[in-house]
């Protein structure tokens, strides 16, 4: 990137970005956040709001109420947190797990690993229960560890690193019956799937602006019982990540404690208005299921192999094996697909070569079929038969 004499930012010529910073071809982000958003949502970010102003306080209130409507939970509050989703996960762990207790984390993907890591770095007692990345978390293995030392359980609803859906209803039942409290990373499911925010076994549900809600990235939020938030006052040993304090301050003043991502909040207000107008959670889930089906079908027709069996697949993102060819080169493949207007996601598996295609955002079954056609074209250009197996 360069600056012109007039001070305008420009990008180098070999980039697909033009001098005024707009992509030359409209790109579809097949990534699970940031994702493809609507023009209306992006335009809603084009207004400057004063964070202290009463209009912005009302906007915050509208957004939090909109999020609570989606959760359809009683006795629960929604607390926003500045930053990407991980900041909200870290805030939830540090606000709700008492120092006398500890966290069992069910790990079957990179986001589970991340939750365990952030809890360990925060100095908590942490026990990791690992499963293969193509197997769901077994609730009983987590429940067996609960007691005075381990009071909480952290799980990932949809492991976005593969697309696997963990069995949240069974986890909530089993953990509750064993006397534990569940911290649910529902980042890539909130808005599409039921996240059980007021289940008696659930302590906190975490999500963010830029995933299934189709807002812009930059704001996380946590759903938790008002009672739990009040009980957690003074517990968190981080100033900025203290959800109990953020909640108390918002209740008292209508304001965020520190500078809010005003433009992101405004875009989320628009995204939520559109979400509810389009038919709410059922409509959003149906749309993603249709995308997911079209994607799986087109990929199978091309000859790609899915990493997950269909019954474990969430309608959010799919992982495919790379064909077994010496010519496989993810970055060349990525660029060939990008040249046709689609942004893919690299695989996150450590042993097998894979790539991921998201099916959430402002995309349709037609987008999915076009993306698979572009992927097929890229394989042709690379001289790779997509049906080849390792
Ligand atoms: C996106 C996501 C997060 C948050 O990741 P950030 O990079 O902080 O946005 C956490 N958990 C899951 C399951 C996710 O999909």
mmCIF file of C-alpha atoms and ligand atoms in Angstrom:
data_model
loop_
_atom_site.group_PDB
_atom_site.id
_atom_site.type_symbol
_atom_site.label_atom_id
_atom_site.label_comp_id
_atom_site.label_asym_id
_atom_site.label_seq_id
_atom_site.Cartn_x
_atom_site.Cartn_y
_atom_site.Cartn_z
ATOM 1 C CA UNK A 1 0.000 0.000 0.000
ATOM 2 C CA UNK A 2 1.187 3.521 -0.829
ATOM 3 C CA UNK A 3 0.173 7.091 -0.183
ATOM 4 C CA UNK A 4 -0.295 9.527 -3.057
ATOM 5 C CA UNK A 5 0.786 13.188 -2.799
ATOM 6 C CA UNK A 6 -2.794 14.057 -1.855
ATOM 7 C CA UNK A 7 -2.606 11.542 0.975
ATOM 8 C CA UNK A 8 -4.979 8.945 -0.494
ATOM 9 C CA UNK A 9 -4.236 5.291 0.144
ATOM 10 C CA UNK A 10 -3.570 3.214 -2.953
ATOM 11 C CA UNK A 11 -2.709 -0.426 -3.515
ATOM 12 C CA UNK A 12 0.007 -1.955 -5.649
ATOM 13 C CA UNK A 13 -0.835 -2.758 -9.307
ATOM 14 C CA UNK A 14 -0.589 -6.525 -8.968
ATOM 15 C CA UNK A 15 -3.322 -6.543 -6.369
ATOM 16 C CA UNK A 16 -6.896 -7.159 -7.511
ATOM 17 C CA UNK A 17 -7.720 -3.904 -5.773
ATOM 18 C CA UNK A 18 -8.051 -0.772 -7.867
ATOM 19 C CA UNK A 19 -6.620 2.636 -7.018
ATOM 20 C CA UNK A 20 -9.685 3.738 -5.114
ATOM 21 C CA UNK A 21 -9.448 0.595 -2.964
ATOM 22 C CA UNK A 22 -12.474 -1.210 -4.377
ATOM 23 C CA UNK A 23 -12.079 -4.783 -5.649
ATOM 24 C CA UNK A 24 -12.091 -4.908 -9.478
ATOM 25 C CA UNK A 25 -14.421 -7.891 -9.390
ATOM 26 C CA UNK A 26 -17.113 -8.343 -6.762
ATOM 27 C CA UNK A 27 -15.779 -11.017 -4.453
ATOM 28 C CA UNK A 28 -17.849 -13.497 -2.505
ATOM 29 C CA UNK A 29 -16.308 -14.300 0.844
ATOM 30 C CA UNK A 30 -16.882 -17.995 1.469
ATOM 31 C CA UNK A 31 -15.342 -17.571 4.887
ATOM 32 C CA UNK A 32 -17.282 -17.788 8.137
ATOM 33 C CA UNK A 33 -16.624 -14.200 9.273
ATOM 34 C CA UNK A 34 -15.852 -11.733 7.999
ATOM 35 C CA UNK A 35 -18.352 -12.875 5.412
ATOM 36 C CA UNK A 36 -20.308 -11.485 2.496
ATOM 37 C CA UNK A 37 -22.585 -8.742 3.814
ATOM 38 C CA UNK A 38 -25.385 -6.787 2.191
ATOM 39 C CA UNK A 39 -24.873 -3.308 0.820
ATOM 40 C CA UNK A 40 -27.489 -2.032 3.285
ATOM 41 C CA UNK A 41 -25.456 -3.348 6.209
ATOM 42 C CA UNK A 42 -22.205 -1.862 4.905
ATOM 43 C CA UNK A 43 -23.902 1.461 4.231
ATOM 44 C CA UNK A 44 -25.239 1.574 7.773
ATOM 45 C CA UNK A 45 -21.612 1.769 8.914
ATOM 46 C CA UNK A 46 -21.133 4.976 6.922
ATOM 47 C CA UNK A 47 -22.388 7.282 9.672
ATOM 48 C CA UNK A 48 -20.391 8.733 12.543
ATOM 49 C CA UNK A 49 -22.036 8.312 15.938
ATOM 50 C CA UNK A 50 -21.053 9.955 19.191
ATOM 51 C CA UNK A 51 -20.578 7.166 21.708
ATOM 52 C CA UNK A 52 -21.917 9.294 24.547
ATOM 53 C CA UNK A 53 -24.905 10.593 22.585
ATOM 54 C CA UNK A 54 -28.421 9.495 23.530
ATOM 55 C CA UNK A 55 -29.055 8.317 19.949
ATOM 56 C CA UNK A 56 -26.168 5.875 20.250
ATOM 57 C CA UNK A 57 -27.346 4.729 23.658
ATOM 58 C CA UNK A 58 -30.710 3.918 22.062
ATOM 59 C CA UNK A 59 -28.945 2.138 19.224
ATOM 60 C CA UNK A 60 -27.028 -0.021 21.699
ATOM 61 C CA UNK A 61 -30.255 -0.835 23.496
ATOM 62 C CA UNK A 62 -31.963 -1.757 20.233
ATOM 63 C CA UNK A 63 -29.086 -4.064 19.262
ATOM 64 C CA UNK A 64 -28.974 -5.811 22.649
ATOM 65 C CA UNK A 65 -32.758 -6.284 22.599
ATOM 66 C CA UNK A 66 -32.561 -7.629 19.043
ATOM 67 C CA UNK A 67 -29.967 -10.174 20.149
ATOM 68 C CA UNK A 68 -32.076 -11.194 23.141
ATOM 69 C CA UNK A 69 -35.114 -11.661 20.892
ATOM 70 C CA UNK A 70 -33.098 -14.149 18.833
ATOM 71 C CA UNK A 71 -32.017 -16.040 21.955
ATOM 72 C CA UNK A 72 -35.674 -16.201 23.087
ATOM 73 C CA UNK A 73 -34.435 -16.756 26.628
ATOM 74 C CA UNK A 74 -35.916 -15.498 29.883
ATOM 75 C CA UNK A 75 -33.950 -14.011 32.786
ATOM 76 C CA UNK A 76 -30.976 -13.532 30.478
ATOM 77 C CA UNK A 77 -29.058 -10.352 29.624
ATOM 78 C CA UNK A 78 -26.857 -9.603 26.640
ATOM 79 C CA UNK A 79 -23.502 -7.960 27.338
ATOM 80 C CA UNK A 80 -21.499 -6.559 24.416
ATOM 81 C CA UNK A 81 -17.706 -6.760 24.273
ATOM 82 C CA UNK A 82 -15.476 -4.752 21.962
ATOM 83 C CA UNK A 83 -13.166 -6.764 19.728
ATOM 84 C CA UNK A 84 -13.345 -9.997 17.775
ATOM 85 C CA UNK A 85 -15.123 -13.065 19.114
ATOM 86 C CA UNK A 86 -12.096 -14.359 21.005
ATOM 87 C CA UNK A 87 -12.170 -11.286 23.268
ATOM 88 C CA UNK A 88 -15.717 -12.209 24.286
ATOM 89 C CA UNK A 89 -14.736 -15.854 24.923
ATOM 90 C CA UNK A 90 -11.868 -14.723 27.118
ATOM 91 C CA UNK A 91 -14.190 -12.267 28.890
ATOM 92 C CA UNK A 92 -16.747 -15.021 29.595
ATOM 93 C CA UNK A 93 -14.144 -17.418 31.001
ATOM 94 C CA UNK A 94 -12.605 -14.733 33.180
ATOM 95 C CA UNK A 95 -15.950 -13.388 34.378
ATOM 96 C CA UNK A 96 -17.766 -16.640 35.125
ATOM 97 C CA UNK A 97 -15.197 -19.215 36.239
ATOM 98 C CA UNK A 98 -14.359 -18.606 39.896
ATOM 99 C CA UNK A 99 -10.701 -18.788 40.937
ATOM 100 C CA UNK A 100 -11.630 -21.603 43.338
ATOM 101 C CA UNK A 101 -13.090 -23.608 40.455
ATOM 102 C CA UNK A 102 -11.733 -24.715 37.134
ATOM 103 C CA UNK A 103 -12.606 -25.343 33.512
ATOM 104 C CA UNK A 104 -12.900 -28.612 31.618
ATOM 105 C CA UNK A 105 -12.660 -27.930 27.883
ATOM 106 C CA UNK A 106 -13.991 -30.328 25.281
ATOM 107 C CA UNK A 107 -11.570 -30.066 22.385
ATOM 108 C CA UNK A 108 -12.238 -31.412 18.903
ATOM 109 C CA UNK A 109 -10.896 -28.547 16.850
ATOM 110 C CA UNK A 110 -8.863 -25.359 16.810
ATOM 111 C CA UNK A 111 -11.419 -23.216 18.643
ATOM 112 C CA UNK A 112 -11.568 -25.674 21.537
ATOM 113 C CA UNK A 113 -7.783 -25.541 21.667
ATOM 114 C CA UNK A 114 -7.997 -21.748 21.709
ATOM 115 C CA UNK A 115 -10.446 -21.709 24.622
ATOM 116 C CA UNK A 116 -8.210 -24.052 26.620
ATOM 117 C CA UNK A 117 -5.185 -21.899 25.840
ATOM 118 C CA UNK A 118 -6.767 -18.611 26.874
ATOM 119 C CA UNK A 119 -8.052 -20.165 30.104
ATOM 120 C CA UNK A 120 -4.586 -21.563 30.919
ATOM 121 C CA UNK A 121 -2.936 -18.213 30.161
ATOM 122 C CA UNK A 122 -5.409 -16.582 32.533
ATOM 123 C CA UNK A 123 -4.127 -18.896 35.252
ATOM 124 C CA UNK A 124 -7.181 -21.113 35.601
ATOM 125 C CA UNK A 125 -7.102 -24.788 36.464
ATOM 126 C CA UNK A 126 -7.823 -26.350 33.072
ATOM 127 C CA UNK A 127 -8.460 -29.935 32.001
ATOM 128 C CA UNK A 128 -8.587 -30.712 28.303
ATOM 129 C CA UNK A 129 -10.730 -33.598 27.066
ATOM 130 C CA UNK A 130 -9.723 -34.318 23.487
ATOM 131 C CA UNK A 131 -11.661 -36.051 20.755
ATOM 132 C CA UNK A 132 -10.708 -36.641 17.149
ATOM 133 C CA UNK A 133 -11.572 -33.617 15.012
ATOM 134 C CA UNK A 134 -14.129 -35.655 13.082
ATOM 135 C CA UNK A 135 -15.896 -36.931 16.195
ATOM 136 C CA UNK A 136 -18.366 -35.072 18.441
ATOM 137 C CA UNK A 137 -17.547 -34.326 22.077
ATOM 138 C CA UNK A 138 -18.821 -37.038 24.431
ATOM 139 C CA UNK A 139 -20.777 -35.323 27.266
ATOM 140 C CA UNK A 140 -20.060 -38.127 29.767
ATOM 141 C CA UNK A 141 -16.294 -37.760 29.491
ATOM 142 C CA UNK A 142 -16.635 -34.089 30.462
ATOM 143 C CA UNK A 143 -19.195 -34.679 33.209
ATOM 144 C CA UNK A 144 -16.987 -37.334 34.856
ATOM 145 C CA UNK A 145 -14.404 -34.653 35.718
ATOM 146 C CA UNK A 146 -16.761 -32.211 37.444
ATOM 147 C CA UNK A 147 -16.512 -31.486 41.159
ATOM 148 C CA UNK A 148 -15.109 -28.812 43.464
ATOM 149 C CA UNK A 149 -11.930 -28.459 41.398
ATOM 150 C CA UNK A 150 -13.677 -28.337 38.039
ATOM 151 C CA UNK A 151 -16.928 -26.383 38.134
ATOM 152 C CA UNK A 152 -17.303 -25.272 34.521
ATOM 153 C CA UNK A 153 -17.204 -26.861 31.086
ATOM 154 C CA UNK A 154 -16.239 -25.046 27.911
ATOM 155 C CA UNK A 155 -17.466 -26.309 24.564
ATOM 156 C CA UNK A 156 -17.644 -25.132 20.972
ATOM 157 C CA UNK A 157 -21.107 -25.463 19.439
ATOM 158 C CA UNK A 158 -19.961 -25.585 15.803
ATOM 159 C CA UNK A 159 -16.222 -26.181 15.460
ATOM 160 C CA UNK A 160 -15.642 -23.755 12.623
ATOM 161 C CA UNK A 161 -12.209 -25.280 12.059
ATOM 162 C CA UNK A 162 -13.946 -28.297 10.486
ATOM 163 C CA UNK A 163 -17.694 -27.526 10.385
ATOM 164 C CA UNK A 164 -18.563 -30.176 12.998
ATOM 165 C CA UNK A 165 -21.656 -29.644 15.137
ATOM 166 C CA UNK A 166 -21.214 -30.696 18.765
ATOM 167 C CA UNK A 167 -24.368 -32.053 20.513
ATOM 168 C CA UNK A 168 -25.335 -28.999 22.596
ATOM 169 C CA UNK A 169 -28.671 -30.304 23.991
ATOM 170 C CA UNK A 170 -27.037 -33.528 25.274
ATOM 171 C CA UNK A 171 -24.049 -31.600 26.614
ATOM 172 C CA UNK A 172 -26.292 -29.148 28.491
ATOM 173 C CA UNK A 173 -28.402 -31.951 30.003
ATOM 174 C CA UNK A 174 -25.455 -34.086 31.072
ATOM 175 C CA UNK A 175 -23.352 -31.237 32.454
ATOM 176 C CA UNK A 176 -26.355 -29.844 34.333
ATOM 177 C CA UNK A 177 -27.162 -33.254 35.832
ATOM 178 C CA UNK A 178 -23.522 -33.518 36.988
ATOM 179 C CA UNK A 179 -23.737 -30.091 38.678
ATOM 180 C CA UNK A 180 -21.531 -28.242 36.196
ATOM 181 C CA UNK A 181 -22.010 -24.983 34.309
ATOM 182 C CA UNK A 182 -21.551 -24.771 30.567
ATOM 183 C CA UNK A 183 -19.736 -21.977 28.718
ATOM 184 C CA UNK A 184 -20.795 -22.244 25.089
ATOM 185 C CA UNK A 185 -18.807 -20.747 22.234
ATOM 186 C CA UNK A 186 -21.700 -20.350 19.797
ATOM 187 C CA UNK A 187 -19.793 -17.938 17.600
ATOM 188 C CA UNK A 188 -20.617 -19.597 14.305
ATOM 189 C CA UNK A 189 -24.135 -20.806 15.189
ATOM 190 C CA UNK A 190 -25.880 -17.967 17.024
ATOM 191 C CA UNK A 191 -28.622 -16.623 14.798
ATOM 192 C CA UNK A 192 -29.043 -19.884 12.888
ATOM 193 C CA UNK A 193 -29.222 -22.651 15.503
ATOM 194 C CA UNK A 194 -30.767 -22.750 18.988
ATOM 195 C CA UNK A 195 -28.051 -21.995 21.535
ATOM 196 C CA UNK A 196 -30.066 -22.835 24.696
ATOM 197 C CA UNK A 197 -29.170 -19.566 26.443
ATOM 198 C CA UNK A 198 -31.595 -20.147 29.336
ATOM 199 C CA UNK A 199 -30.988 -23.870 29.832
ATOM 200 C CA UNK A 200 -30.315 -24.389 33.563
ATOM 201 C CA UNK A 201 -26.961 -26.001 32.735
ATOM 202 C CA UNK A 202 -25.780 -23.074 30.605
ATOM 203 C CA UNK A 203 -23.804 -20.274 32.270
ATOM 204 C CA UNK A 204 -22.891 -18.224 29.221
ATOM 205 C CA UNK A 205 -23.296 -18.221 25.447
ATOM 206 C CA UNK A 206 -20.813 -16.301 23.335
ATOM 207 C CA UNK A 207 -21.195 -15.000 19.787
ATOM 208 C CA UNK A 208 -20.229 -12.055 17.590
ATOM 209 C CA UNK A 209 -21.498 -9.486 15.106
ATOM 210 C CA UNK A 210 -19.858 -10.795 11.963
ATOM 211 C CA UNK A 211 -20.998 -14.402 11.598
ATOM 212 C CA UNK A 212 -24.564 -15.745 11.206
ATOM 213 C CA UNK A 213 -26.009 -12.311 11.958
ATOM 214 C CA UNK A 214 -24.240 -11.068 8.827
ATOM 215 C CA UNK A 215 -23.039 -7.847 10.425
ATOM 216 C CA UNK A 216 -19.525 -6.442 10.236
ATOM 217 C CA UNK A 217 -16.822 -7.943 12.452
ATOM 218 C CA UNK A 218 -15.740 -6.086 15.585
ATOM 219 C CA UNK A 219 -18.220 -6.761 18.363
ATOM 220 C CA UNK A 220 -18.652 -9.859 20.499
ATOM 221 C CA UNK A 221 -21.438 -10.431 23.001
ATOM 222 C CA UNK A 222 -22.264 -12.785 25.822
ATOM 223 C CA UNK A 223 -25.683 -13.993 26.929
ATOM 224 C CA UNK A 224 -25.884 -14.841 30.590
ATOM 225 C CA UNK A 225 -28.412 -14.832 33.425
ATOM 226 C CA UNK A 226 -28.788 -11.432 35.078
ATOM 227 C CA UNK A 227 -28.345 -13.273 38.396
ATOM 228 C CA UNK A 228 -25.027 -14.798 37.277
ATOM 229 C CA UNK A 229 -23.803 -11.403 36.106
ATOM 230 C CA UNK A 230 -24.675 -9.836 39.459
ATOM 231 C CA UNK A 231 -23.012 -12.691 41.321
ATOM 232 C CA UNK A 232 -19.866 -12.172 39.228
ATOM 233 C CA UNK A 233 -19.322 -8.536 40.227
ATOM 234 C CA UNK A 234 -15.749 -8.076 41.435
ATOM 235 C CA UNK A 235 -14.618 -11.528 40.278
ATOM 236 C CA UNK A 236 -12.880 -10.812 36.969
ATOM 237 C CA UNK A 237 -9.199 -9.930 37.257
ATOM 238 C CA UNK A 238 -9.154 -8.103 33.914
ATOM 239 C CA UNK A 239 -10.448 -4.545 33.699
ATOM 240 C CA UNK A 240 -11.351 -4.509 30.017
ATOM 241 C CA UNK A 241 -12.776 -8.056 29.876
ATOM 242 C CA UNK A 242 -15.045 -7.770 32.915
ATOM 243 C CA UNK A 243 -18.549 -8.588 31.642
ATOM 244 C CA UNK A 244 -20.174 -8.053 35.037
ATOM 245 C CA UNK A 245 -18.823 -4.510 35.164
ATOM 246 C CA UNK A 246 -19.683 -3.832 31.513
ATOM 247 C CA UNK A 247 -23.247 -5.011 32.236
ATOM 248 C CA UNK A 248 -23.600 -2.979 35.444
ATOM 249 C CA UNK A 249 -22.270 0.148 33.735
ATOM 250 C CA UNK A 250 -24.593 -0.292 30.750
ATOM 251 C CA UNK A 251 -27.552 -0.750 33.066
ATOM 252 C CA UNK A 252 -26.629 2.360 35.023
ATOM 253 C CA UNK A 253 -25.658 4.707 32.174
ATOM 254 C CA UNK A 254 -26.790 3.147 28.884
ATOM 255 C CA UNK A 255 -23.194 3.420 27.734
ATOM 256 C CA UNK A 256 -20.332 1.050 27.094
ATOM 257 C CA UNK A 257 -17.460 1.437 29.574
ATOM 258 C CA UNK A 258 -14.836 2.122 26.909
ATOM 259 C CA UNK A 259 -14.997 3.320 23.287
ATOM 260 C CA UNK A 260 -17.575 1.189 21.471
ATOM 261 C CA UNK A 261 -17.112 0.124 17.831
ATOM 262 C CA UNK A 262 -19.848 2.613 16.853
ATOM 263 C CA UNK A 263 -19.882 1.875 13.120
ATOM 264 C CA UNK A 264 -20.008 -1.867 13.745
ATOM 265 C CA UNK A 265 -22.900 -1.433 16.182
ATOM 266 C CA UNK A 266 -24.803 0.657 13.630
ATOM 267 C CA UNK A 267 -24.234 -1.983 10.942
ATOM 268 C CA UNK A 268 -25.374 -4.702 13.357
ATOM 269 C CA UNK A 269 -28.581 -2.757 14.063
ATOM 270 C CA UNK A 270 -29.305 -2.848 10.322
ATOM 271 C CA UNK A 271 -28.318 -6.517 10.039
ATOM 272 C CA UNK A 272 -30.678 -7.386 12.909
ATOM 273 C CA UNK A 273 -33.554 -5.383 11.423
ATOM 274 C CA UNK A 274 -33.085 -7.280 8.139
ATOM 275 C CA UNK A 275 -32.716 -10.590 10.003
ATOM 276 C CA UNK A 276 -36.018 -10.158 11.819
ATOM 277 C CA UNK A 277 -37.773 -8.859 8.678
ATOM 278 C CA UNK A 278 -36.594 -11.924 6.733
ATOM 279 C CA UNK A 279 -38.222 -14.299 9.232
ATOM 280 C CA UNK A 280 -35.732 -14.622 12.097
ATOM 281 C CA UNK A 281 -33.825 -17.708 13.112
ATOM 282 C CA UNK A 282 -35.921 -20.265 11.209
ATOM 283 C CA UNK A 283 -35.487 -18.375 7.957
ATOM 284 C CA UNK A 284 -31.747 -17.918 8.535
ATOM 285 C CA UNK A 285 -31.294 -21.615 9.290
ATOM 286 C CA UNK A 286 -33.309 -22.637 6.216
ATOM 287 C CA UNK A 287 -31.202 -20.363 4.022
ATOM 288 C CA UNK A 288 -27.947 -21.839 5.342
ATOM 289 C CA UNK A 289 -29.265 -25.411 5.075
ATOM 290 C CA UNK A 290 -30.125 -24.801 1.432
ATOM 291 C CA UNK A 291 -26.671 -23.344 0.804
ATOM 292 C CA UNK A 292 -25.047 -26.230 2.633
ATOM 293 C CA UNK A 293 -27.023 -28.829 0.632
ATOM 294 C CA UNK A 294 -26.227 -27.160 -2.688
ATOM 295 C CA UNK A 295 -22.549 -26.966 -1.732
ATOM 296 C CA UNK A 296 -22.344 -30.633 -0.672
ATOM 297 C CA UNK A 297 -24.132 -31.792 -3.799
ATOM 298 C CA UNK A 298 -22.018 -29.764 -6.235
ATOM 299 C CA UNK A 299 -18.812 -30.790 -4.443
ATOM 300 C CA UNK A 300 -19.778 -34.468 -4.604
ATOM 301 C CA UNK A 301 -20.566 -34.120 -8.300
ATOM 302 C CA UNK A 302 -17.135 -32.641 -8.900
ATOM 303 C CA UNK A 303 -15.658 -35.577 -7.018
ATOM 304 C CA UNK A 304 -14.447 -33.822 -3.865
ATOM 305 C CA UNK A 305 -14.366 -35.807 -0.621
ATOM 306 C CA UNK A 306 -15.894 -34.264 2.514
ATOM 307 C CA UNK A 307 -13.919 -34.446 5.739
ATOM 308 C CA UNK A 308 -17.036 -34.917 7.882
ATOM 309 C CA UNK A 309 -19.871 -37.433 7.614
ATOM 310 C CA UNK A 310 -23.140 -35.652 6.728
ATOM 311 C CA UNK A 311 -24.684 -36.292 10.171
ATOM 312 C CA UNK A 312 -21.954 -34.279 11.942
ATOM 313 C CA UNK A 313 -21.933 -31.457 9.415
ATOM 314 C CA UNK A 314 -23.301 -28.055 10.540
ATOM 315 C CA UNK A 315 -24.757 -25.896 7.741
ATOM 316 C CA UNK A 316 -22.016 -23.306 8.301
ATOM 317 C CA UNK A 317 -18.752 -24.359 6.680
ATOM 318 C CA UNK A 318 -17.546 -27.506 4.890
ATOM 319 C CA UNK A 319 -14.081 -29.037 4.907
ATOM 320 C CA UNK A 320 -12.921 -30.867 1.791
ATOM 321 C CA UNK A 321 -9.844 -33.010 1.265
ATOM 322 C CA UNK A 322 -7.408 -31.670 -1.284
ATOM 323 C CA UNK A 323 -6.995 -34.128 -4.178
ATOM 324 C CA UNK A 324 -4.033 -36.458 -3.773
ATOM 325 C CA UNK A 325 -1.716 -34.917 -6.341
ATOM 326 C CA UNK A 326 1.853 -33.663 -6.262
ATOM 327 C CA UNK A 327 0.586 -30.651 -8.179
ATOM 328 C CA UNK A 328 -1.571 -29.550 -5.236
ATOM 329 C CA UNK A 329 -0.509 -26.129 -4.018
ATOM 330 C CA UNK A 330 -3.043 -24.345 -1.830
ATOM 331 C CA UNK A 331 -1.846 -20.841 -2.558
ATOM 332 C CA UNK A 332 -1.933 -21.323 -6.362
ATOM 333 C CA UNK A 333 -5.359 -22.972 -6.039
ATOM 334 C CA UNK A 334 -6.565 -20.143 -3.813
ATOM 335 C CA UNK A 335 -5.445 -17.490 -6.290
ATOM 336 C CA UNK A 336 -7.048 -19.272 -9.248
ATOM 337 C CA UNK A 337 -10.358 -19.419 -7.370
ATOM 338 C CA UNK A 338 -9.963 -15.828 -6.189
ATOM 339 C CA UNK A 339 -9.462 -14.668 -9.796
ATOM 340 C CA UNK A 340 -12.960 -16.020 -10.448
ATOM 341 C CA UNK A 341 -14.425 -14.006 -7.578
ATOM 342 C CA UNK A 342 -14.465 -16.387 -4.615
ATOM 343 C CA UNK A 343 -12.445 -16.160 -1.412
ATOM 344 C CA UNK A 344 -11.904 -19.586 0.143
ATOM 345 C CA UNK A 345 -10.582 -20.517 3.557
ATOM 346 C CA UNK A 346 -7.496 -22.676 4.119
ATOM 347 C CA UNK A 347 -7.908 -25.941 5.993
ATOM 348 C CA UNK A 348 -7.013 -26.006 9.676
ATOM 349 C CA UNK A 349 -6.159 -29.687 9.976
ATOM 350 C CA UNK A 350 -2.546 -30.348 10.803
ATOM 351 C CA UNK A 351 -2.073 -33.771 9.199
ATOM 352 C CA UNK A 352 -4.330 -33.818 6.139
ATOM 353 C CA UNK A 353 -4.384 -31.331 3.257
ATOM 354 C CA UNK A 354 -7.815 -29.721 3.225
ATOM 355 C CA UNK A 355 -9.576 -26.503 2.331
ATOM 356 C CA UNK A 356 -12.814 -24.982 3.590
ATOM 357 C CA UNK A 357 -15.837 -23.405 1.930
ATOM 358 C CA UNK A 358 -18.264 -21.417 4.079
ATOM 359 C CA UNK A 359 -21.978 -21.289 3.278
ATOM 360 C CA UNK A 360 -23.110 -18.420 5.531
ATOM 361 C CA UNK A 361 -23.512 -14.739 4.670
ATOM 362 C CA UNK A 362 -25.180 -13.087 1.693
ATOM 363 C CA UNK A 363 -24.740 -16.120 -0.519
ATOM 364 C CA UNK A 364 -27.246 -18.438 -2.211
ATOM 365 C CA UNK A 365 -27.290 -22.008 -3.535
ATOM 366 C CA UNK A 366 -26.405 -20.431 -6.894
ATOM 367 C CA UNK A 367 -23.284 -18.886 -5.306
ATOM 368 C CA UNK A 368 -22.347 -22.309 -3.958
ATOM 369 C CA UNK A 369 -22.669 -23.966 -7.370
ATOM 370 C CA UNK A 370 -20.694 -21.152 -9.009
ATOM 371 C CA UNK A 371 -17.964 -21.485 -6.369
ATOM 372 C CA UNK A 372 -17.657 -25.232 -6.974
ATOM 373 C CA UNK A 373 -17.522 -24.571 -10.735
ATOM 374 C CA UNK A 374 -14.681 -22.097 -10.074
ATOM 375 C CA UNK A 375 -12.941 -24.708 -7.915
ATOM 376 C CA UNK A 376 -13.313 -27.260 -10.735
ATOM 377 C CA UNK A 377 -11.855 -24.740 -13.187
ATOM 378 C CA UNK A 378 -8.908 -24.125 -10.844
ATOM 379 C CA UNK A 379 -8.201 -27.874 -10.687
ATOM 380 C CA UNK A 380 -8.278 -28.038 -14.486
ATOM 381 C CA UNK A 381 -5.753 -25.195 -14.667
ATOM 382 C CA UNK A 382 -3.554 -26.946 -12.114
ATOM 383 C CA UNK A 383 -3.837 -30.193 -14.088
ATOM 384 C CA UNK A 384 -5.333 -32.025 -11.102
ATOM 385 C CA UNK A 385 -8.168 -34.551 -11.196
ATOM 386 C CA UNK A 386 -10.333 -33.595 -8.176
ATOM 387 C CA UNK A 387 -11.284 -37.274 -7.761
ATOM 388 C CA UNK A 388 -7.719 -38.312 -6.901
ATOM 389 C CA UNK A 389 -7.391 -39.547 -3.297
ATOM 390 C CA UNK A 390 -4.334 -39.431 -1.094
HETATM 391 C C1 LIG B 1 -14.958 -17.028 14.635
HETATM 392 C C2 LIG B 1 -14.921 -17.883 15.825
HETATM 393 C C3 LIG B 1 -14.351 -17.433 17.028
HETATM 394 C C4 LIG B 1 -13.740 -16.083 17.189
HETATM 395 O O1 LIG B 1 -12.636 -15.915 16.388
HETATM 396 P P1 LIG B 1 -12.064 -14.446 16.155
HETATM 397 O O2 LIG B 1 -10.910 -14.700 15.246
HETATM 398 O O3 LIG B 1 -11.701 -13.879 17.439
HETATM 399 O O4 LIG B 1 -13.183 -13.704 15.486
HETATM 400 C C5 LIG B 1 -14.411 -18.265 18.135
HETATM 401 N N1 LIG B 1 -14.981 -19.468 18.055
HETATM 402 C C6 LIG B 1 -15.532 -19.939 16.924
HETATM 403 C C7 LIG B 1 -16.159 -21.290 16.928
HETATM 404 C C8 LIG B 1 -15.512 -19.166 15.761
HETATM 405 O O5 LIG B 1 -16.080 -19.620 14.638
#
